[in-house]
């Protein structure tokens, strides 16, 4: 299956480089390019890409605001929203963290190797989460708040769901979790879906952010 991708970056050279990297893969196709957040929103609504590579810092409407708008689209009746990978120069960036909290599915550094960019697109398109580096995990933990702790307490996760969430927070895929817990992949998917429903999380990334913010998972785990 081909994965359709939208590129959103105000630098033409960056977009051109990403297009070359992605279209060298037989299963990835760039269907559009945007130079700012407003154009990214318009093209995403028209083209329905599965994944958007969204630069955080763009003139006019930035990637953070565009991410929030596309996530709101998904919440509307019959709404659609693509998976969003934030692209940034610096991994310790409050914009990146805010984008993740707003609903982005992960982020990539602009210096990421081509093979890793392609794999990241495949992972988020499949509904998996990306492993956040230690800096982002520490930042999430430092943002801990009572609301996050309350959400986690009310979720009343089962023992197995707790194990699954901890492994999701470490960036393991469903297959890797299944192997570690000696479960079937479909069983893991069922547990993940239950965790997301109990937490009221849009996806795995949002569950991971909540897990760190609530202190349920610590950056050393």
Coordinates of C-alpha atoms in Angstrom, one line a residue:
X1 CA 0.0 0.0 0.0
X2 CA 1.3 3.4 -0.9
X3 CA 1.5 6.1 1.8
X4 CA 0.6 9.6 0.6
X5 CA 2.6 12.4 2.3
X6 CA 2.3 16.2 2.4
X7 CA 5.4 18.3 3.0
X8 CA 5.1 21.5 4.9
X9 CA 8.2 23.7 5.1
X10 CA 9.0 27.2 4.1
X11 CA 12.4 26.2 2.8
X12 CA 12.3 24.9 -0.8
X13 CA 15.6 23.1 -0.4
X14 CA 14.3 21.1 2.6
X15 CA 11.1 20.2 0.8
X16 CA 13.1 19.1 -2.3
X17 CA 15.4 17.0 -0.2
X18 CA 12.6 15.3 1.7
X19 CA 10.8 14.6 -1.6
X20 CA 13.9 12.9 -3.0
X21 CA 14.4 10.8 0.1
X22 CA 10.7 9.7 0.4
X23 CA 10.0 9.0 -3.3
X24 CA 13.1 6.8 -3.5
X25 CA 10.9 4.4 -1.5
X26 CA 8.5 2.3 -3.5
X27 CA 5.7 2.7 -0.9
X28 CA 5.9 6.4 -0.2
X29 CA 4.5 9.2 -2.4
X30 CA 4.6 13.0 -1.9
X31 CA 1.2 14.4 -3.0
X32 CA 1.7 18.0 -2.1
X33 CA 4.0 20.7 -0.7
X34 CA 3.1 23.7 1.5
X35 CA 5.2 26.7 2.4
X36 CA 3.3 27.6 5.6
X37 CA 0.8 26.3 8.1
X38 CA -2.3 27.8 6.4
X39 CA -1.4 26.2 3.1
X40 CA -0.7 22.9 4.9
X41 CA -4.2 22.9 6.4
X42 CA -5.8 23.7 3.0
X43 CA -3.8 21.0 1.2
X44 CA -4.4 18.4 3.9
X45 CA -8.1 19.0 3.7
X46 CA -8.1 18.7 0.0
X47 CA -5.6 15.9 -0.6
X48 CA -6.2 13.8 2.5
X49 CA -2.6 12.6 2.9
X50 CA -2.0 9.9 5.4
X51 CA 1.1 11.7 6.9
X52 CA 2.2 15.3 7.0
X53 CA 5.8 16.2 7.6
X54 CA 5.3 19.6 9.4
X55 CA 8.0 22.1 10.0
X56 CA 7.4 23.8 13.4
X57 CA 8.8 27.2 12.6
X58 CA 7.2 28.8 9.5
X59 CA 6.2 32.3 8.7
X60 CA 2.6 33.3 9.1
X61 CA 0.7 30.3 10.6
X62 CA 3.4 28.1 12.2
X63 CA 3.4 24.3 12.4
X64 CA 2.1 24.2 16.0
X65 CA -1.0 26.2 15.1
X66 CA -1.5 24.1 11.9
X67 CA -1.2 20.9 13.9
X68 CA -3.9 22.1 16.4
X69 CA -6.2 23.0 13.5
X70 CA -5.8 19.6 11.8
X71 CA -6.4 17.8 15.1
X72 CA -9.6 19.8 15.6
X73 CA -10.7 18.6 12.1
X74 CA -10.5 15.0 13.3
X75 CA -12.8 15.7 16.2
X76 CA -15.5 17.1 14.0
X77 CA -18.3 14.8 12.8
X78 CA -17.0 12.9 9.9
X79 CA -13.7 14.6 10.4
X80 CA -10.4 13.5 8.9
X81 CA -6.9 14.2 10.1
X82 CA -3.6 12.9 8.9
X83 CA -0.8 11.6 11.1
X84 CA 1.6 14.5 11.8
X85 CA 5.4 14.2 12.1
X86 CA 6.9 17.5 13.3
X87 CA 10.2 18.3 11.6
X88 CA 12.7 20.4 13.6
X89 CA 16.3 21.5 13.8
X90 CA 16.6 21.2 17.6
X91 CA 15.3 18.3 19.6
X92 CA 15.1 20.3 22.8
X93 CA 12.4 22.7 21.6
X94 CA 9.3 23.7 23.5
X95 CA 7.6 24.1 20.1
X96 CA 8.1 20.4 19.5
X97 CA 6.8 19.5 22.9
X98 CA 3.8 21.7 22.5
X99 CA 3.1 20.2 19.1
X100 CA 3.2 16.7 20.6
X101 CA 0.8 17.7 23.3
X102 CA -1.4 19.3 20.6
X103 CA -1.7 16.0 18.7
X104 CA 1.4 15.5 16.6
X105 CA 2.3 11.8 16.3
X106 CA 6.0 12.3 16.6
X107 CA 8.9 14.4 15.4
X108 CA 12.0 14.1 13.3
X109 CA 15.2 16.1 13.3
X110 CA 16.2 17.6 9.9
X111 CA 19.5 15.8 10.2
X112 CA 17.8 12.4 10.5
X113 CA 19.2 9.7 8.1
X114 CA 17.0 9.1 5.0
X115 CA 16.3 5.5 6.0
X116 CA 15.1 6.6 9.4
X117 CA 12.8 9.2 7.9
X118 CA 11.1 6.7 5.7
X119 CA 10.7 4.2 8.6
X120 CA 9.3 7.0 10.8
X121 CA 6.6 7.7 8.2
X122 CA 5.7 4.1 8.0
X123 CA 5.5 3.7 11.7
X124 CA 3.1 6.6 12.3
X125 CA 1.0 5.7 9.3
X126 CA 0.5 2.3 10.9
X127 CA -0.5 3.9 14.2
X128 CA 2.7 3.2 16.0
X129 CA 4.5 5.7 18.2
X130 CA 8.1 6.9 17.9
X131 CA 10.6 6.7 20.8
X132 CA 11.1 10.2 22.2
X133 CA 14.7 11.0 23.1
X134 CA 15.6 11.5 26.8
X135 CA 15.3 15.3 26.5
X136 CA 11.7 15.2 25.4
X137 CA 10.8 12.6 28.1
X138 CA 12.4 14.7 30.8
X139 CA 10.6 17.8 29.5
X140 CA 7.2 15.9 29.6
X141 CA 7.9 14.7 33.1
X142 CA 8.8 18.2 34.2
X143 CA 5.4 19.5 33.0
X144 CA 3.6 17.1 35.3
X145 CA 0.2 18.4 36.4
X146 CA -2.7 17.4 38.6
X147 CA -5.0 17.0 35.5
X148 CA -2.7 14.4 34.0
X149 CA -2.4 12.5 37.3
X150 CA -6.2 12.6 37.8
X151 CA -6.8 11.2 34.3
X152 CA -4.3 8.4 34.9
X153 CA -5.9 7.6 38.3
X154 CA -9.5 7.5 36.9
X155 CA -8.4 5.3 34.0
X156 CA -8.1 2.3 36.4
X157 CA -5.8 0.4 34.0
X158 CA -5.6 -3.4 34.5
X159 CA -2.2 -4.9 35.3
X160 CA -1.7 -6.0 31.7
X161 CA -2.7 -2.6 30.4
X162 CA -0.2 -1.0 32.7
X163 CA 2.5 -3.2 31.3
X164 CA 1.5 -2.4 27.8
X165 CA 1.5 1.4 28.4
X166 CA 4.9 1.3 30.0
X167 CA 6.3 -0.5 26.9
X168 CA 4.5 1.8 24.5
X169 CA 6.1 4.7 26.4
X170 CA 9.5 3.1 25.8
X171 CA 8.7 3.3 22.0
X172 CA 8.2 -0.4 21.4
X173 CA 6.0 -1.4 18.5
X174 CA 3.0 -3.8 18.9
X175 CA 5.2 -6.6 17.6
X176 CA 8.0 -5.9 20.0
X177 CA 5.5 -5.7 22.9
X178 CA 3.9 -9.0 21.9
X179 CA 7.3 -10.7 21.9
X180 CA 8.3 -9.3 25.3
X181 CA 5.0 -10.1 27.0
X182 CA 4.5 -13.5 25.1
X183 CA 1.2 -12.3 23.6
X184 CA -0.3 -12.3 20.1
X185 CA 0.0 -9.0 18.2
X186 CA -3.8 -8.7 17.9
X187 CA -4.1 -9.1 21.7
X188 CA -1.6 -6.3 22.1
X189 CA -3.6 -4.1 19.7
X190 CA -6.7 -4.8 21.8
X191 CA -4.9 -3.8 25.0
X192 CA -3.5 -0.6 23.3
X193 CA -7.0 0.3 22.1
X194 CA -8.4 -0.2 25.6
X195 CA -5.6 2.0 27.1
X196 CA -6.3 4.8 24.7
X197 CA -10.1 4.6 25.3
X198 CA -9.6 4.7 29.1
X199 CA -7.2 7.7 28.9
X200 CA -9.2 9.5 26.3
X201 CA -6.1 9.7 24.2
X202 CA -6.2 10.4 20.5
X203 CA -3.4 8.0 19.8
X204 CA -0.3 6.3 21.2
X205 CA 1.8 9.5 21.3
X206 CA -0.9 11.3 23.4
X207 CA -0.9 8.3 25.8
X208 CA 2.9 8.5 26.1
X209 CA 2.8 12.3 26.9
X210 CA 0.1 11.7 29.5
X211 CA 2.1 8.8 31.0
X212 CA 5.2 11.0 31.5
X213 CA 3.3 14.1 32.6
X214 CA 1.4 12.2 35.3
X215 CA 4.5 10.5 36.6
X216 CA 3.1 7.1 35.7
X217 CA 6.3 6.6 33.7
X218 CA 9.6 8.3 34.5
X219 CA 12.3 9.3 32.1
X220 CA 14.7 6.6 33.5
X221 CA 12.3 3.7 32.6

